[in-house]
């Protein structure tokens, strides 16, 4: 709901909000798409900045849970 609300406020897609949030944290982002319109959408994130309160609101979504393997606990060659 938070991401959707912000997407409407900024007139952007939820994906663009998430990409912009990553950039606000100086993270390297490499989005993938084969669709030309999605590629353009992924690039069209440099004409706005998220407000600090919006960044904090997205940050608060972190519940400290993983959806994948913890890279610190997985040995190379054990994943299939």
Coordinates of C-alpha atoms in Angstrom, one line a residue, residues 18-19 22-23 27-33 42 45:
X18 CA 11.4 1.3 -5.6
X19 CA 14.2 2.0 -8.1
X22 CA 17.4 2.3 -4.0
X23 CA 19.2 5.3 -5.6
X27 CA 22.7 1.4 -4.0
X28 CA 23.6 0.1 -7.4
X29 CA 20.5 -0.9 -9.2
X30 CA 20.5 -3.1 -12.3
X31 CA 16.9 -3.6 -13.4
X32 CA 16.1 -6.2 -16.1
X33 CA 13.6 -6.1 -18.9
X42 CA 13.2 1.9 -15.6
X45 CA 13.5 7.8 -12.7

